[in-house]
Coordinates of C-alpha atoms and ligand atoms in Angstrom, one line a residue:
M5 CA -169.4 82.0 -6.6
R6 CA -167.7 78.6 -6.1
A7 CA -167.7 77.3 -2.5
M8 CA -167.3 74.2 -0.5
V9 CA -170.5 73.6 1.5
I10 CA -172.1 71.1 3.8
E11 CA -175.8 70.4 3.6
R12 CA -175.7 68.4 6.9
T13 CA -173.1 67.5 9.5
G14 CA -171.1 64.3 9.1
G15 CA -167.8 63.0 7.6
P16 CA -165.5 64.7 5.1
E17 CA -167.7 63.4 2.3
Q18 CA -170.3 66.0 3.3
L19 CA -168.1 68.7 1.9
V20 CA -169.3 69.3 -1.7
A21 CA -168.7 72.0 -4.3
A22 CA -171.6 74.3 -5.0
E23 CA -172.5 77.6 -6.6
V24 CA -173.7 80.1 -3.9
P25 CA -174.4 83.8 -3.9
V26 CA -171.4 86.2 -3.2
P27 CA -172.0 87.4 0.3
T28 CA -173.4 90.9 0.6
R29 CA -171.1 93.3 2.5
V30 CA -172.9 95.1 5.3
G31 CA -172.0 97.6 8.0
S32 CA -168.3 97.6 8.9
E33 CA -167.6 94.5 6.9
V34 CA -164.9 94.2 4.2
L35 CA -165.5 92.0 1.2
V36 CA -162.5 90.0 0.3
R37 CA -161.8 87.9 -2.9
V38 CA -160.3 84.8 -1.3
L39 CA -157.1 83.4 -2.9
A40 CA -156.3 80.8 -0.3
A41 CA -158.1 79.4 2.8
G42 CA -156.5 77.7 5.8
V43 CA -157.9 74.5 7.1
N44 CA -158.4 74.1 10.9
R45 CA -159.4 71.4 13.3
V46 CA -162.3 73.6 14.3
D47 CA -163.6 73.5 10.7
A48 CA -163.6 69.7 10.9
E49 CA -165.4 69.9 14.2
A50 CA -168.1 72.2 12.6
R51 CA -168.4 69.8 9.7
A52 CA -168.9 66.9 12.1
G53 CA -171.2 68.8 14.4
L54 CA -168.8 68.5 17.4
G55 CA -167.3 70.9 20.0
D56 CA -168.1 74.6 20.1
S57 CA -169.1 74.5 16.5
A58 CA -172.0 72.0 17.0
G59 CA -175.3 73.2 15.8
V60 CA -173.7 76.4 14.4
P61 CA -174.2 76.0 10.7
V62 CA -177.3 77.2 8.8
F63 CA -177.4 74.9 5.9
P64 CA -176.1 75.0 3.3
A65 CA -173.1 76.2 5.3
V66 CA -169.8 77.4 3.8
L67 CA -167.1 76.3 6.2
G68 CA -163.7 77.8 6.9
H69 CA -162.4 80.7 9.0
D70 CA -158.9 81.5 7.7
F71 CA -158.4 83.4 4.4
S72 CA -155.8 85.4 2.5
G73 CA -156.9 87.5 -0.5
V74 CA -157.6 90.9 -2.0
V75 CA -160.0 93.6 -0.8
V76 CA -163.0 94.1 -3.1
E77 CA -165.2 96.4 -1.1
V78 CA -164.6 98.5 2.0
P79 CA -167.2 100.0 4.4
Y80 CA -166.4 103.7 3.7
A81 CA -164.1 105.8 1.6
A82 CA -161.7 106.8 4.5
H83 CA -161.3 103.2 5.7
A84 CA -157.7 102.1 6.5
L85 CA -158.0 99.3 3.9
H86 CA -158.4 100.0 0.2
V87 CA -159.8 98.1 -2.7
G88 CA -156.9 95.9 -4.1
D89 CA -155.0 95.6 -0.8
A90 CA -153.6 92.2 0.0
V91 CA -155.1 91.1 3.4
Y92 CA -155.4 88.0 5.6
G93 CA -157.8 87.3 8.4
M94 CA -160.2 85.1 10.3
A95 CA -163.9 85.0 9.9
P96 CA -165.9 85.0 13.2
F97 CA -165.6 81.7 15.2
P98 CA -167.5 79.6 15.9
R99 CA -170.8 80.9 14.6
A100 CA -169.9 82.1 11.2
G101 CA -167.2 81.1 8.7
G102 CA -167.3 81.1 5.0
S103 CA -163.7 81.2 3.8
Y104 CA -163.9 78.0 1.7
A105 CA -165.2 80.2 -1.1
E106 CA -164.2 82.7 -3.7
Y107 CA -165.5 85.6 -1.6
V108 CA -165.9 86.2 2.2
S109 CA -167.4 89.3 4.0
V110 CA -165.9 89.8 7.4
P111 CA -165.9 92.5 10.1
S112 CA -163.1 95.0 9.7
S113 CA -161.8 93.9 13.1
S114 CA -161.1 90.4 11.6
V115 CA -158.9 91.5 8.7
A116 CA -155.3 92.9 8.6
R117 CA -152.7 93.5 5.9
K118 CA -151.1 90.3 4.6
P119 CA -147.5 89.8 5.6
A120 CA -145.7 91.1 2.6
T121 CA -143.1 88.4 2.4
L122 CA -145.6 85.5 2.4
S123 CA -147.6 84.1 -0.5
H124 CA -151.4 84.0 -0.1
V125 CA -151.1 80.2 0.5
E126 CA -148.7 80.8 3.3
A127 CA -150.6 83.7 4.8
A128 CA -153.9 81.7 4.8
G129 CA -152.2 79.1 7.2
V130 CA -151.6 81.7 9.8
P131 CA -154.7 83.5 11.3
L132 CA -156.7 81.1 13.5
A133 CA -153.8 79.0 14.6
A134 CA -151.4 81.9 15.3
L135 CA -154.2 83.9 17.1
T136 CA -154.9 80.8 19.3
A137 CA -151.2 80.4 20.1
W138 CA -150.8 84.1 20.8
G139 CA -153.9 84.1 23.1
M140 CA -152.7 81.1 25.1
V141 CA -149.0 82.0 25.3
V142 CA -149.0 85.8 25.5
D143 CA -152.4 86.9 26.7
V144 CA -153.0 84.0 29.2
A145 CA -149.5 82.7 30.1
K146 CA -147.7 86.0 29.8
A147 CA -144.7 84.3 28.3
H148 CA -141.4 85.7 29.7
E149 CA -137.8 84.9 30.4
G150 CA -137.2 82.4 33.3
Q151 CA -140.6 80.8 32.7
R152 CA -140.9 77.1 31.7
I153 CA -143.7 76.4 29.2
L154 CA -144.7 72.9 28.1
V155 CA -146.5 72.8 24.7
H156 CA -148.3 69.6 24.0
A157 CA -148.5 68.9 20.2
G158 CA -145.9 71.4 19.4
A159 CA -145.7 70.3 15.7
G160 CA -149.3 71.0 14.8
G161 CA -151.0 74.0 13.4
V162 CA -151.4 75.9 16.7
G163 CA -148.4 74.2 18.4
H164 CA -145.8 75.3 15.9
F165 CA -146.8 78.9 16.5
A166 CA -147.0 78.4 20.3
V167 CA -143.5 77.0 20.5
Q168 CA -142.0 79.9 18.4
I169 CA -144.0 82.6 20.2
A170 CA -143.1 81.3 23.7
A171 CA -139.4 81.1 22.7
Y172 CA -139.5 84.6 21.2
F173 CA -140.7 86.0 24.5
G174 CA -137.8 84.2 26.3
A175 CA -139.5 81.3 27.9
H176 CA -137.8 77.9 28.2
V177 CA -140.0 75.7 25.9
V178 CA -140.6 72.0 26.3
A179 CA -142.5 70.6 23.4
T180 CA -144.1 67.2 23.0
G181 CA -144.1 65.6 19.5
S182 CA -143.2 62.4 17.7
Q183 CA -139.5 61.5 17.0
R184 CA -139.8 62.6 13.4
N185 CA -140.6 66.1 14.5
A186 CA -137.9 66.4 17.2
G187 CA -135.2 68.2 15.2
W188 CA -137.7 70.5 13.6
L189 CA -139.2 71.5 17.0
R190 CA -135.7 72.4 18.2
E191 CA -135.3 74.6 15.1
L192 CA -138.5 76.4 16.0
G193 CA -137.1 77.2 19.5
A194 CA -138.0 74.3 21.7
A195 CA -135.2 73.8 24.3
E196 CA -136.4 70.3 25.1
V197 CA -138.5 67.8 23.0
V198 CA -140.4 64.9 24.6
D199 CA -141.3 62.0 22.3
Y200 CA -144.8 61.3 23.7
D201 CA -144.7 57.8 22.3
A202 CA -141.5 56.7 23.9
V203 CA -141.1 58.8 27.1
D204 CA -143.1 59.0 30.3
L205 CA -143.8 62.7 30.6
E206 CA -144.0 62.7 34.4
R207 CA -140.5 61.1 34.7
T208 CA -138.9 63.5 32.3
V209 CA -140.5 66.9 32.9
R210 CA -141.1 68.8 36.1
D211 CA -141.5 72.3 37.6
V212 CA -143.3 73.7 34.6
D213 CA -145.0 77.1 35.1
V214 CA -147.5 76.7 32.2
V215 CA -148.8 73.8 30.2
V216 CA -150.4 74.6 26.8
T217 CA -152.5 71.6 25.9
L218 CA -153.4 71.1 22.3
V219 CA -154.2 67.4 22.6
D220 CA -157.8 66.3 23.2
D221 CA -156.9 63.5 25.6
V222 CA -157.8 63.3 29.2
A223 CA -154.7 61.2 30.1
V224 CA -152.5 64.0 28.7
A225 CA -154.5 66.6 30.6
E226 CA -154.1 64.7 33.9
A227 CA -150.4 64.0 33.4
S228 CA -150.0 67.8 32.7
L229 CA -151.2 68.5 36.2
R230 CA -148.4 66.5 37.7
V231 CA -145.6 68.2 35.9
L232 CA -146.5 71.7 37.1
R233 CA -144.9 73.5 40.0
P234 CA -147.4 74.4 42.8
G235 CA -149.7 77.2 41.5
G236 CA -148.8 76.6 37.9
V237 CA -151.5 76.7 35.2
V238 CA -152.8 74.4 32.4
V239 CA -154.3 76.2 29.5
H240 CA -156.5 73.9 27.4
A241 CA -157.5 74.5 23.8
P242 CA -159.7 71.4 23.3
T243 CA -162.8 72.0 25.3
A244 CA -163.5 68.3 25.7
S245 CA -160.5 67.6 28.0
Y246 CA -161.1 70.7 30.2
A247 CA -164.3 69.9 32.2
G248 CA -162.8 66.8 34.0
A249 CA -159.4 68.3 34.4
S250 CA -160.6 71.4 36.3
V251 CA -161.7 69.3 39.3
A252 CA -158.4 67.4 39.3
A253 CA -156.4 70.6 39.0
E254 CA -157.9 72.0 42.2
A255 CA -157.1 68.8 44.1
A256 CA -153.5 69.0 42.7
G257 CA -153.0 72.6 43.9
V258 CA -152.6 74.0 40.4
R259 CA -154.9 76.1 38.1
T260 CA -156.5 75.4 34.8
T261 CA -158.4 77.4 32.2
G262 CA -159.9 76.9 28.8
F263 CA -159.3 79.2 26.0
A264 CA -161.4 80.4 23.0
V265 CA -159.9 82.3 20.1
S266 CA -161.4 85.5 18.6
P267 CA -160.6 87.3 15.4
D268 CA -158.3 90.2 16.2
A269 CA -156.9 92.5 13.4
A270 CA -154.5 94.3 15.8
T271 CA -152.8 91.1 16.9
L272 CA -152.7 89.8 13.3
S273 CA -150.9 93.0 12.4
V274 CA -148.2 92.3 15.1
I275 CA -148.0 88.7 13.9
A276 CA -147.5 89.9 10.3
R277 CA -144.5 92.0 11.4
L278 CA -143.0 89.0 13.2
L279 CA -143.5 86.9 10.0
D280 CA -142.0 89.6 7.8
S281 CA -139.0 90.0 10.1
G282 CA -138.4 86.3 10.1
D283 CA -138.9 86.0 13.9
L284 CA -142.0 83.8 13.2
R285 CA -142.5 81.2 10.5
V286 CA -145.5 79.4 9.1
Y287 CA -145.0 75.8 7.9
V288 CA -147.4 74.7 5.2
D289 CA -147.4 70.9 5.2
D290 CA -149.6 70.5 2.1
V291 CA -151.8 72.5 -0.3
Y292 CA -155.1 71.2 -1.8
D293 CA -157.4 72.8 -4.4
L294 CA -160.6 74.2 -3.1
D295 CA -162.7 71.3 -4.4
E296 CA -160.3 68.8 -2.6
A297 CA -161.4 70.2 0.9
A298 CA -162.7 66.7 1.9
D299 CA -159.3 65.2 1.3
A300 CA -157.7 68.0 3.4
H301 CA -160.2 67.2 6.2
T302 CA -159.5 63.5 6.0
R303 CA -155.7 64.2 6.2
L304 CA -156.2 66.7 9.1
E305 CA -158.3 64.2 11.1
R306 CA -155.4 61.7 11.1
C307 CA -153.9 64.2 13.7
H308 CA -150.3 64.1 12.4
T309 CA -150.1 67.3 10.2
R310 CA -146.9 69.2 10.6
G311 CA -147.9 72.9 10.7
K312 CA -150.8 73.7 8.4
L313 CA -152.9 72.5 5.5
V314 CA -154.2 75.1 3.0
L315 CA -156.8 75.2 0.2
R316 CA -155.8 77.1 -3.0
V317 CA -158.9 78.9 -4.1
A318 CA -157.6 81.0 -7.0
D319 CA -154.2 81.7 -8.7
E320 CA -152.3 84.5 -7.0
Ligands
LIG408 N1 -160.1 76.8 21.9 C1 -159.7 77.3 20.7 O1 -160.0 78.5 20.5 C2 -159.0 76.5 19.7 C3 -158.5 77.1 18.5 C4 -157.8 76.3 17.6 C5 -157.6 75.0 17.9 N2 -158.1 74.4 19.0 C6 -157.9 73.0 19.3 O2 -156.6 72.8 19.5 C7 -156.2 71.5 19.2 C8 -154.9 71.5 18.3 O3 -155.3 72.1 17.0 P1 -154.3 72.1 15.8 O4 -154.9 72.8 14.7 O5 -153.0 72.6 16.3 O6 -154.2 70.5 15.5 P2 -153.4 69.8 14.5 O7 -152.6 70.7 13.6 O8 -154.2 68.7 13.8 O9 -152.3 69.0 15.4 C9 -151.6 68.0 14.8 C10 -150.3 67.7 15.6 O10 -150.7 67.0 16.8 C11 -149.6 66.2 17.2 N3 -150.0 65.2 18.1 C12 -151.0 64.2 17.9 N4 -151.2 63.5 19.0 C13 -150.3 63.9 19.9 C14 -150.0 63.6 21.2 N5 -150.6 62.5 21.9 N6 -149.1 64.3 21.9 C15 -148.4 65.3 21.3 N7 -148.6 65.7 20.1 C16 -149.6 65.0 19.4 C17 -149.0 65.7 15.9 O11 -147.6 65.6 16.1 P3 -146.9 64.2 15.6 O12 -147.1 64.1 14.1 O13 -145.4 64.5 16.0 O14 -147.5 63.1 16.4 C18 -149.3 66.8 14.9 O15 -148.2 67.6 14.6 C19 -157.4 70.8 18.5 O16 -158.1 70.1 19.5 C20 -158.3 72.0 18.2 O17 -159.7 71.8 18.1 C21 -158.8 75.2 19.9

């Protein structure tokens, strides 16, 4: 099959097209013909040999976690999914991946029915980012009415889901983003938008119950501690800014935690219902062909994507 692989870690130029064997489906896995693959910052980190993904690849490594496509093989006849079903999902993270390819074989617990109203390109932009947002905002923060949640980088892949999900559950959402995204963030459900370039966060925002940090910046992490009410919590997605911040959090009388996303078919099914009902939207900023994955990584690493980037693997 056609795939985008890396032979070694490094810059986006390490991503090259190659012919590799179709993965063999084993155990409870489902084999999926991939029509589109979402691009995530964690893919770029795996490519560069950074973060949780450092040292994970066995070369040549097929990168990519998010996919949308069609079931080709199921583990057993009575399985809930059938050959030909349209599905979306997330390959295990960070140790395995493999969605930048024509086929991917993933545990049944990683794959759910695709939202019916979305194209495969749109659906491929959802899994890892929406599961991260759900995990931080619902599982950890327990988003609810009367709660004030600050989302740093509200316009990004994870952020645009976090803003919507927090607002859906009734929280008062404050989002940081650049001026060009302010109106859009309000449309997504942010009650307040803070232009991180122009405004001093600590002068503008206070008494926050939960900060969702999606920016890998120690200064942002430290400023976050000072906008929380006593006992509030910072939930960090980027692992790099967490270690230093945890000590400072204790001194400031607030709490802090990291977060690590897992594939979760049950939550993806709930997310699919919200997407189909229109309560949740995915924004795809740009679409690249599979063999343009390096261009997509270069764009992503400029850190100003609105929503998601997606690779088109095959025609729908
Ligand atoms: N722990 C986990 O399980 C997990 C899972 C997924 C992602 N992550 C991490 O979460 C982070 C976010 O991922 P992502 O996919 O959402 O990234 P992304 O899509 O690349 O984020 C891009 C967004 O960041 C915004 N931004 C850049 N600098 C900013 C700043 N200083 N303040 C506020 N916003 C800023 C940009 O907004 P403007 O264009 O308006 O500037 C842009 O919309 C990454 O560090 C990623 O590695 C962790």
